[in-house]
C-alpha cells in the first residue's frame, strides 16, 4: 500500500458544514404521522416483516425501517409521482488520526460521526429520477440512539430527497427530448431481490498513547541523517459500520476496520532535485501492523534510501528495452491501467457507448497477454495469510458481493457493475461501492492478477538480462516502487556483465499504457503481493512481478527546485543564552 489514507475527517466536516445548524425547509406535503388512507401504499409485507424482525435490538436500524415504511406509505406531493423506491444508507464512522514530525506530535484526534444518505426515486426501473440533484441527500445523524431525534433527521433528508427527485425527473425528461430514442434503451436501475445480512458491529480499539510515542520515535530518527529535509509519520485507524435499508426489503449491516501507518521522508540532491519515500502499511487487522521495533527498522532503511537517492546519478540517456517491475510497483501499474478500466460506468445521457475508460470498446477482445487472467473477488477476506481491506459481504447498494472474472486468458469478459445497468450488463454483480455520504459507483473490491505461466523473480531477472545481452545493451532496468503517475521512485540499472545494480533517479516511463500491457508484457512472477489501498471505499490489488520486453525510460521533464538559502537548524538544542550557529 502506497498512498496515505484519505482525509476522512476533512470529508466528514465538509459534509457536515452545510447541514449542521442550517434550516431544512420541509414541504407541507411531507411525510406525516397520520393513519394510512386509501391512497397509502404499504411496503411488501412479507419482505418488510422479515426486515423488521432482523432489526430488533438495533435502535438505528429500527429508526431507519420505521421511517422507511412511513415515507413509502405516505410520501406524495401534488403534481409529483409517489416514490417507487427509497433507500437509506448510514455510515457510523469512528476515526482516529495521529501525526508526528521531526520527533514531535503535531496532531491527535478522534472523531465519531454518523452520516446518512437518502435516495428517493420516482418513475420506474426503466426510467427514473436518478439524475442531477436527484441522486440523493446527505445529513448527519445523532450519535445517541434517541429514536425521535434519529427519525426527525431521517425525515427531513427524505423530504428534501423527494422534492429533488421531482425536479430532477422533470429536468431529465426535458433533456431526453434532445436525443433520438434508443431502440434498445438500457434501464436506469436494476431490480434486485431483498437481502437480509447483519454482521456484528465493529468496535475500534486503539492504544492512542502508545501510537503517539511510536510516531514520535520514528520521526526523530531524522537526527541521524542530516541530509534529510523532512520526516513525518501518521497513523489512521477507522472503524465503519454501514447500515443499509431499502423499500425492496433489504436490511444489511456491514462492519469493517482499516489500520494504516505511513512514513514520509524527503531530501534534495545537490542539483536541487527532490527525492522522496513514503512506505506505508494498511491492514484489516491491527495485529498485522508492524511492531514498534519493526517500524523503527523500516524507517531507518527508508532514510538511508533517501540519502542514497540524493546521491544517485540522474538518468540522462534514453533507453528502450526490458523493464522488470517488482510486485510493489506492479500493483500500482495494475491499479491504474487495469483496475480503472474494468469498472462499468454508465455514460452520460444521450451517449451510445457501453461504458467509459480505455476498455470502453474492448468487450470480448484481448487486453492482456493470454497467460494472464484478472479476477475481482470481494469475498476474499485474506490472501496467503494477509488481510484484504477491499473485502465485503454486501456492497453499498444492498447487493451481495460476487466473484467476477473480468479478464479471462487475456480477454475482457466482464465489467464490474452496480445497480446502474450498462449495455449487455442488466444486473448488478455486487460492485456498487461508496464513501460515506457519497453516491455509489462501480468499484473494485479485491483485484487479483493470475498467471498460467508463473516464473520466479530470479528467472524474470535473468530473462531481462538475456534480452539486453542479445541486443548489445549494457543493462536492463528494475523498478521497486512507483510514485504518482507511475513515475519510478526506486529504479535500478541491472548490468548484464556482472549483474550488479545501480540506483538512479530522475526517470520517467514513456508509453506505459494499456497498449504496452497488451503487447509488451511478456512474463509474470510467482510472487503476488497484497497491496491494500485507501480511498472512499478501500480496495486491494494483488499482483506478481511483471516483465515488459520493451519500454522506454527517459529523463523526467521536470525543473529542479532551488536548494535552501541557509542551513537547517542544529540537530542538538543550544544551551540557554547561546546563539545557534546552524549546521555547516
Coordinates of C-alpha atoms in Angstrom, one line a residue, residues 65-551:
X65 CA -37.1 1.0 9.0
X66 CA -39.8 2.9 10.8
X67 CA -39.2 6.0 8.7
X68 CA -38.8 3.9 5.5
X69 CA -42.2 2.3 5.9
X70 CA -43.8 5.7 6.9
X71 CA -42.2 7.5 3.9
X72 CA -43.0 4.9 1.3
X73 CA -46.6 4.6 2.5
X74 CA -47.5 8.3 2.8
X75 CA -45.0 10.4 0.7
X76 CA -46.9 12.1 -2.1
X77 CA -46.8 15.7 -3.3
X78 CA -49.3 17.3 -5.7
X79 CA -48.1 17.1 -9.3
X80 CA -45.3 14.7 -8.4
X81 CA -45.3 10.9 -8.6
X82 CA -45.1 8.8 -5.5
X83 CA -41.7 7.1 -5.0
X84 CA -41.3 3.7 -6.4
X85 CA -38.1 3.1 -4.4
X86 CA -36.4 4.6 -1.3
X87 CA -33.1 3.7 0.3
X88 CA -31.3 4.8 3.5
X89 CA -27.6 4.2 4.0
X90 CA -25.8 5.2 7.2
X91 CA -22.1 5.1 7.8
X92 CA -21.3 5.1 11.5
X93 CA -17.6 6.1 11.5
X94 CA -15.1 6.0 14.4
X95 CA -11.9 7.6 13.2
X96 CA -8.6 8.1 15.0
X97 CA -5.8 10.1 13.3
X98 CA -2.3 11.0 14.7
X99 CA 0.7 12.5 13.1
X100 CA 4.2 13.4 14.2
X101 CA 7.0 15.4 12.5
X102 CA 10.7 15.7 13.4
X103 CA 10.1 13.7 16.7
X104 CA 7.2 15.8 17.9
X105 CA 3.4 15.1 17.8
X106 CA 1.6 17.6 15.6
X107 CA -1.9 16.0 15.5
X108 CA -4.0 13.6 17.5
X109 CA -7.8 13.5 17.2
X110 CA -10.6 11.1 17.4
X111 CA -14.0 11.6 15.7
X112 CA -17.2 9.7 15.8
X113 CA -19.9 10.6 13.3
X114 CA -23.0 9.1 11.6
X115 CA -23.5 10.1 8.0
X116 CA -26.9 9.4 6.4
X117 CA -27.6 9.3 2.7
X118 CA -31.1 9.1 1.4
X119 CA -32.2 8.3 -2.2
X120 CA -35.8 8.7 -3.3
X121 CA -36.6 7.5 -6.9
X122 CA -39.7 8.3 -8.8
X123 CA -40.7 6.9 -12.2
X124 CA -39.8 3.2 -12.5
X125 CA -36.8 0.9 -13.0
X126 CA -36.7 1.6 -16.7
X127 CA -36.5 5.4 -16.4
X128 CA -36.4 7.3 -13.2
X129 CA -35.3 10.5 -11.4
X130 CA -31.7 9.5 -10.5
X131 CA -30.2 12.4 -12.4
X132 CA -28.7 15.8 -11.5
X133 CA -29.9 16.8 -8.0
X134 CA -32.0 13.6 -7.8
X135 CA -29.1 11.4 -6.8
X136 CA -29.7 11.8 -3.1
X137 CA -29.4 13.9 0.1
X138 CA -26.9 13.7 2.9
X139 CA -27.4 14.5 6.6
X140 CA -25.7 14.0 9.9
X141 CA -27.5 11.7 12.4
X142 CA -27.3 12.0 16.2
X143 CA -24.8 9.7 17.9
X144 CA -27.1 8.6 20.7
X145 CA -29.9 6.3 19.9
X146 CA -32.8 8.6 20.7
X147 CA -35.4 7.3 18.2
X148 CA -37.3 10.6 17.9
X149 CA -34.0 12.6 17.1
X150 CA -33.0 9.9 14.6
X151 CA -36.3 9.8 12.9
X152 CA -36.5 13.6 12.6
X153 CA -33.2 13.8 10.8
X154 CA -34.1 10.9 8.5
X155 CA -37.5 12.6 7.8
X156 CA -36.0 16.0 6.8
X157 CA -33.5 14.3 4.5
X158 CA -36.2 12.1 2.9
X159 CA -38.4 15.1 2.3
X160 CA -35.6 17.0 0.6
X161 CA -34.6 13.9 -1.5
X162 CA -38.2 13.5 -2.7
X163 CA -38.5 17.1 -3.8
X164 CA -35.2 17.0 -5.5
X165 CA -36.2 13.8 -7.3
X166 CA -39.3 15.5 -8.6
X167 CA -37.3 18.4 -10.0
X168 CA -34.6 16.0 -11.4
X169 CA -37.2 13.8 -13.2
X170 CA -38.7 16.8 -15.0
X171 CA -35.2 18.0 -15.9
X172 CA -34.3 14.6 -17.2
X173 CA -37.4 14.3 -19.3
X174 CA -36.6 17.6 -20.9
X175 CA -33.0 16.6 -21.6
X176 CA -34.0 13.3 -23.2
X177 CA -36.1 15.2 -25.8
X178 CA -32.8 16.4 -27.3
X179 CA -31.8 12.9 -28.3
X180 CA -33.3 10.3 -30.6
X181 CA -35.0 7.4 -28.8
X182 CA -32.7 4.5 -28.4
X183 CA -34.1 1.2 -29.9
X184 CA -32.6 -0.9 -27.1
X185 CA -32.5 1.5 -24.2
X186 CA -30.8 0.4 -21.0
X187 CA -32.8 0.6 -17.8
X188 CA -31.9 3.2 -15.3
X189 CA -31.9 0.9 -12.3
X190 CA -31.6 -2.9 -11.8
X191 CA -34.2 -4.6 -9.6
X192 CA -32.6 -6.9 -7.1
X193 CA -34.0 -9.4 -4.6
X194 CA -34.1 -8.4 -0.9
X195 CA -31.1 -9.3 1.2
X196 CA -31.0 -9.6 5.0
X197 CA -27.5 -9.8 6.3
X198 CA -26.5 -8.4 9.7
X199 CA -22.8 -8.6 10.6
X200 CA -21.6 -7.9 14.2
X201 CA -20.9 -4.3 15.0
X202 CA -17.2 -3.4 14.7
X203 CA -15.6 -1.6 17.6
X204 CA -12.4 0.3 17.2
X205 CA -9.9 -0.2 20.0
X206 CA -6.7 1.9 19.8
X207 CA -3.8 2.5 22.3
X208 CA -3.5 6.1 21.5
X209 CA -0.7 6.8 24.0
X210 CA 1.5 4.0 22.6
X211 CA 1.0 5.0 19.0
X212 CA 1.7 8.7 19.6
X213 CA 5.0 7.7 21.2
X214 CA 5.8 5.3 18.3
X215 CA 5.2 8.1 15.8
X216 CA 7.4 10.5 17.7
X217 CA 10.2 8.0 17.9
X218 CA 10.1 7.0 14.3
X219 CA 10.2 10.6 13.1
X220 CA 13.0 11.5 15.5
X221 CA 15.4 9.3 13.5
X222 CA 15.9 12.1 11.1
X223 CA 18.5 13.5 13.5
X224 CA 20.8 10.7 12.4
X225 CA 20.6 11.8 8.8
X226 CA 21.5 15.5 8.4
X227 CA 20.8 15.5 4.6
X228 CA 17.1 14.6 5.2
X229 CA 14.8 17.7 5.0
X230 CA 11.5 16.3 6.1
X231 CA 10.4 13.4 8.3
X232 CA 6.7 12.7 9.2
X233 CA 4.7 9.7 10.2
X234 CA 1.0 9.2 10.5
X235 CA -1.4 6.6 11.8
X236 CA -5.1 6.4 10.8
X237 CA -7.4 3.8 12.3
X238 CA -11.0 3.7 11.2
X239 CA -14.0 1.5 12.1
X240 CA -17.1 1.8 9.9
X241 CA -20.4 0.1 10.4
X242 CA -22.5 0.6 7.3
X243 CA -26.3 0.2 7.6
X244 CA -28.5 -0.1 4.5
X245 CA -32.2 -0.5 4.2
X246 CA -34.5 -0.1 1.1
X247 CA -38.1 -0.4 0.1
X248 CA -37.4 -3.7 -1.6
X249 CA -37.0 -5.3 1.8
X250 CA -33.2 -5.3 2.1
X251 CA -31.6 -4.8 5.5
X252 CA -27.8 -5.0 5.9
X253 CA -25.2 -4.1 8.5
X254 CA -21.6 -4.5 7.3
X255 CA -18.8 -3.7 9.7
X256 CA -15.1 -3.3 8.8
X257 CA -12.0 -1.7 10.1
X258 CA -8.8 -0.4 8.5
X259 CA -5.5 0.3 10.2
X260 CA -3.0 2.5 8.3
X261 CA 0.5 3.7 9.1
X262 CA 2.7 5.8 6.8
X263 CA 6.2 7.2 7.0
X264 CA 7.3 10.1 4.7
X265 CA 10.7 11.5 4.2
X266 CA 12.3 13.7 1.6
X267 CA 15.6 15.4 0.7
X268 CA 17.2 17.4 -2.1
X269 CA 20.0 16.2 -4.3
X270 CA 23.0 18.6 -4.8
X271 CA 21.4 19.8 -8.0
X272 CA 18.1 20.6 -6.3
X273 CA 16.0 17.7 -7.4
X274 CA 13.6 16.5 -4.7
X275 CA 13.7 12.8 -3.8
X276 CA 11.0 11.2 -1.6
X277 CA 10.0 7.9 0.0
X278 CA 6.7 7.1 1.7
X279 CA 6.4 3.4 2.7
X280 CA 3.0 2.5 4.2
X281 CA 1.2 -0.3 5.8
X282 CA -2.5 -0.9 5.6
X283 CA -4.4 -3.9 7.1
X284 CA -7.8 -5.0 8.2
X285 CA -6.5 -6.5 11.5
X286 CA -4.5 -4.4 13.9
X287 CA -2.2 -7.3 14.9
X288 CA -0.8 -7.3 11.3
X289 CA 0.7 -3.9 11.7
X290 CA 4.5 -3.8 12.2
X291 CA 5.7 -3.7 15.8
X292 CA 7.4 -0.6 17.1
X293 CA 10.8 -2.1 16.6
X294 CA 9.9 -3.2 13.0
X295 CA 8.7 0.4 12.2
X296 CA 11.9 1.9 13.6
X297 CA 14.0 -0.5 11.5
X298 CA 12.0 0.2 8.3
X299 CA 12.2 3.9 8.9
X300 CA 16.0 3.7 9.1
X301 CA 16.1 1.8 5.9
X302 CA 13.8 4.4 4.3
X303 CA 16.0 7.3 5.4
X304 CA 19.1 5.5 4.2
X305 CA 17.4 5.1 0.8
X306 CA 16.5 8.8 0.7
X307 CA 20.2 9.6 1.2
X308 CA 21.2 7.1 -1.4
X309 CA 18.7 8.6 -3.9
X310 CA 20.0 12.1 -3.1
X311 CA 23.5 11.0 -4.2
X312 CA 22.4 8.7 -7.1
X313 CA 23.2 9.5 -10.7
X314 CA 20.4 11.1 -12.7
X315 CA 19.1 9.3 -15.8
X316 CA 20.4 11.2 -18.8
X317 CA 20.1 8.8 -21.7
X318 CA 17.0 7.5 -23.5
X319 CA 16.6 3.7 -23.0
X320 CA 14.4 1.2 -24.8
X321 CA 14.5 -2.3 -23.6
X322 CA 13.2 -4.7 -20.9
X323 CA 11.9 -3.4 -17.6
X324 CA 11.1 -5.6 -14.6
X325 CA 8.5 -4.4 -12.1
X326 CA 8.7 -5.8 -8.6
X327 CA 5.3 -6.7 -7.1
X328 CA 5.1 -3.4 -5.2
X329 CA 5.4 -1.5 -8.4
X330 CA 3.4 -4.0 -10.4
X331 CA 0.4 -3.4 -8.1
X332 CA 0.4 0.3 -9.0
X333 CA 0.5 -0.5 -12.7
X334 CA -2.4 -2.9 -12.4
X335 CA -4.4 -0.5 -10.3
X336 CA -4.1 2.4 -12.8
X337 CA -4.1 0.5 -16.1
X338 CA -6.4 -2.4 -15.3
X339 CA -8.4 -1.5 -12.2
X340 CA -9.6 1.9 -13.5
X341 CA -10.8 0.4 -16.8
X342 CA -12.7 -2.7 -15.8
X343 CA -15.4 -0.8 -14.0
X344 CA -18.7 -0.4 -16.0
X345 CA -19.7 3.2 -15.6
X346 CA -22.9 4.3 -17.4
X347 CA -22.0 7.0 -20.0
X348 CA -23.6 10.5 -20.0
X349 CA -27.2 10.9 -21.1
X350 CA -27.5 10.5 -24.8
X351 CA -24.1 8.8 -25.3
X352 CA -24.4 5.4 -27.1
X353 CA -21.2 3.9 -25.5
X354 CA -21.4 0.8 -23.4
X355 CA -19.2 2.4 -20.7
X356 CA -16.2 4.8 -20.2
X357 CA -12.5 4.4 -19.9
X358 CA -9.8 2.8 -22.0
X359 CA -11.6 -0.5 -22.2
X360 CA -15.0 1.0 -23.2
X361 CA -14.9 -0.7 -26.6
X362 CA -12.8 -3.7 -25.6
X363 CA -15.6 -6.1 -24.5
X364 CA -14.7 -9.6 -25.7
X365 CA -11.4 -8.5 -27.1
X366 CA -7.8 -9.1 -25.9
X367 CA -6.4 -6.6 -23.5
X368 CA -3.6 -8.6 -21.8
X369 CA -1.4 -11.5 -22.9
X370 CA -3.2 -14.8 -22.9
X371 CA -1.2 -16.1 -19.9
X372 CA -2.9 -13.6 -17.6
X373 CA -6.3 -13.5 -16.1
X374 CA -7.8 -11.0 -13.6
X375 CA -10.5 -11.7 -11.0
X376 CA -12.2 -9.3 -8.6
X377 CA -13.3 -11.2 -5.5
X378 CA -14.6 -9.1 -2.6
X379 CA -15.5 -12.3 -0.7
X380 CA -11.7 -12.9 -0.3
X381 CA -11.1 -11.9 3.3
X382 CA -7.3 -12.7 3.2
X383 CA -4.7 -13.9 0.7
X384 CA -1.8 -16.0 1.8
X385 CA -2.4 -15.0 5.4
X386 CA -2.6 -11.3 4.7
X387 CA -5.9 -9.5 5.3
X388 CA -7.6 -7.6 2.5
X389 CA -9.3 -4.3 3.2
X390 CA -11.2 -4.4 -0.1
X391 CA -13.3 -7.4 1.0
X392 CA -17.0 -7.0 1.9
X393 CA -20.1 -9.2 2.2
X394 CA -22.7 -6.8 0.8
X395 CA -22.0 -3.7 -1.4
X396 CA -23.2 -0.1 -0.8
X397 CA -26.3 -0.8 -2.8
X398 CA -27.5 -3.8 -0.8
X399 CA -26.3 -6.4 -3.2
X400 CA -24.3 -9.5 -2.1
X401 CA -20.6 -9.4 -3.1
X402 CA -19.7 -11.6 -6.0
X403 CA -16.5 -13.1 -7.5
X404 CA -16.2 -11.8 -11.1
X405 CA -13.6 -12.8 -13.7
X406 CA -13.1 -9.6 -15.6
X407 CA -10.2 -10.8 -17.9
X408 CA -10.0 -14.4 -18.9
X409 CA -6.8 -15.6 -20.6
X410 CA -6.2 -12.0 -21.7
X411 CA -9.7 -11.4 -23.0
X412 CA -12.0 -8.8 -21.3
X413 CA -15.1 -10.9 -20.4
X414 CA -16.9 -8.7 -17.8
X415 CA -17.1 -5.3 -16.2
X416 CA -17.6 -4.6 -12.6
X417 CA -21.1 -3.1 -12.3
X418 CA -23.5 -1.9 -9.6
X419 CA -27.3 -1.3 -9.9
X420 CA -26.9 1.2 -12.7
X421 CA -27.0 -1.1 -15.8
X422 CA -24.9 -0.7 -18.9
X423 CA -25.4 -2.4 -22.3
X424 CA -25.1 -6.2 -22.0
X425 CA -25.0 -6.0 -18.2
X426 CA -28.5 -5.6 -17.0
X427 CA -27.9 -6.7 -13.3
X428 CA -25.5 -5.8 -10.6
X429 CA -22.6 -8.1 -9.8
X430 CA -22.2 -6.7 -6.3
X431 CA -19.7 -4.0 -7.1
X432 CA -21.5 -0.8 -6.2
X433 CA -19.2 1.0 -3.8
X434 CA -19.4 4.3 -2.0
X435 CA -17.6 6.5 0.5
X436 CA -19.7 7.8 3.5
X437 CA -22.3 10.2 2.3
X438 CA -21.4 9.8 -1.4
X439 CA -23.5 8.2 -4.1
X440 CA -22.2 4.7 -5.1
X441 CA -20.4 3.9 -8.3
X442 CA -18.9 0.7 -9.7
X443 CA -15.7 -0.1 -7.9
X444 CA -13.0 -2.7 -7.2
X445 CA -13.0 -5.0 -4.2
X446 CA -10.1 -7.4 -4.2
X447 CA -8.5 -7.4 -7.7
X448 CA -6.2 -10.4 -8.3
X449 CA -3.9 -10.9 -11.3
X450 CA -3.1 -14.6 -12.0
X451 CA -0.6 -16.1 -14.4
X452 CA -0.9 -19.5 -16.0
X453 CA 2.9 -19.5 -16.5
X454 CA 4.3 -18.0 -13.3
X455 CA 8.1 -17.7 -13.1
X456 CA 10.4 -17.0 -10.1
X457 CA 11.8 -13.5 -9.6
X458 CA 15.3 -14.8 -10.3
X459 CA 14.1 -16.3 -13.6
X460 CA 12.5 -13.0 -14.7
X461 CA 15.7 -11.1 -13.8
X462 CA 17.8 -13.4 -15.8
X463 CA 15.4 -13.2 -18.7
X464 CA 15.7 -9.4 -18.7
X465 CA 19.5 -9.6 -18.7
X466 CA 19.5 -12.1 -21.5
X467 CA 17.4 -9.8 -23.6
X468 CA 19.8 -6.8 -23.1
X469 CA 22.8 -9.1 -23.8
X470 CA 21.2 -10.2 -27.1
X471 CA 20.5 -6.6 -28.0
X472 CA 24.0 -5.4 -27.0
X473 CA 22.7 -3.1 -24.3
X474 CA 24.8 -2.6 -21.1
X475 CA 21.9 -3.0 -18.6
X476 CA 18.2 -3.6 -18.0
X477 CA 16.0 -1.7 -15.6
X478 CA 14.3 -3.0 -12.5
X479 CA 11.8 -0.8 -10.6
X480 CA 11.0 -1.5 -7.0
X481 CA 8.4 1.2 -6.2
X482 CA 6.4 3.9 -8.1
X483 CA 5.3 7.3 -7.2
X484 CA 2.3 9.4 -8.5
X485 CA 1.6 8.9 -12.2
X486 CA 3.5 5.6 -12.2
X487 CA 6.8 7.6 -12.0
X488 CA 9.7 5.4 -10.9
X489 CA 10.8 6.1 -7.3
X490 CA 13.2 3.3 -6.7
X491 CA 14.7 2.5 -10.1
X492 CA 17.8 0.3 -10.6
X493 CA 20.1 -0.4 -13.6
X494 CA 20.9 -4.1 -13.6
X495 CA 24.2 -4.6 -15.6
X496 CA 24.4 -7.6 -18.0
X497 CA 28.1 -8.1 -17.5
X498 CA 28.1 -9.0 -13.8
X499 CA 24.5 -8.5 -12.6
X500 CA 25.3 -5.6 -10.2
X501 CA 22.7 -3.0 -9.6
X502 CA 22.9 0.8 -9.6
X503 CA 20.3 3.1 -8.1
X504 CA 19.3 6.0 -10.3
X505 CA 16.9 9.0 -10.1
X506 CA 15.0 11.4 -12.3
X507 CA 13.5 9.0 -14.8
X508 CA 10.0 8.5 -16.3
X509 CA 8.4 5.8 -18.3
X510 CA 7.2 6.7 -21.8
X511 CA 4.2 4.9 -23.2
X512 CA 3.4 2.8 -20.1
X513 CA -0.2 2.4 -21.1
X514 CA -2.9 -0.2 -21.9
X515 CA -1.2 -0.9 -25.3
X516 CA 2.0 -1.8 -23.5
X517 CA 0.1 -4.1 -21.1
X518 CA -1.4 -5.9 -24.1
X519 CA 1.6 -6.1 -26.4
X520 CA 4.8 -5.6 -24.4
X521 CA 4.2 -7.6 -21.2
X522 CA 6.0 -10.9 -21.7
X523 CA 6.1 -12.6 -18.3
X524 CA 4.7 -12.6 -14.8
X525 CA 6.2 -13.9 -11.5
X526 CA 5.1 -16.3 -8.8
X527 CA 5.4 -13.7 -6.1
X528 CA 2.0 -12.0 -5.7
X529 CA 1.9 -9.1 -3.2
X530 CA -1.2 -7.9 -1.2
X531 CA -1.4 -4.1 -1.7
X532 CA -4.2 -2.6 0.5
X533 CA -5.3 0.8 -0.6
X534 CA -7.3 3.6 0.9
X535 CA -9.9 5.7 -0.8
X536 CA -13.6 6.5 -0.4
X537 CA -14.0 2.7 -0.3
X538 CA -10.9 0.7 0.5
X539 CA -9.6 -1.7 -2.2
X540 CA -7.0 -4.4 -2.5
X541 CA -4.7 -5.1 -5.5
X542 CA -2.8 -8.4 -5.7
X543 CA -0.2 -8.7 -8.5
X544 CA 3.0 -10.6 -9.0
X545 CA 6.2 -9.2 -10.7
X546 CA 5.7 -8.1 -14.3
X547 CA 8.3 -8.2 -17.0
X548 CA 7.9 -5.9 -20.0
X549 CA 10.0 -6.9 -23.0
X550 CA 10.3 -3.3 -24.2
X551 CA 9.6 0.1 -22.5

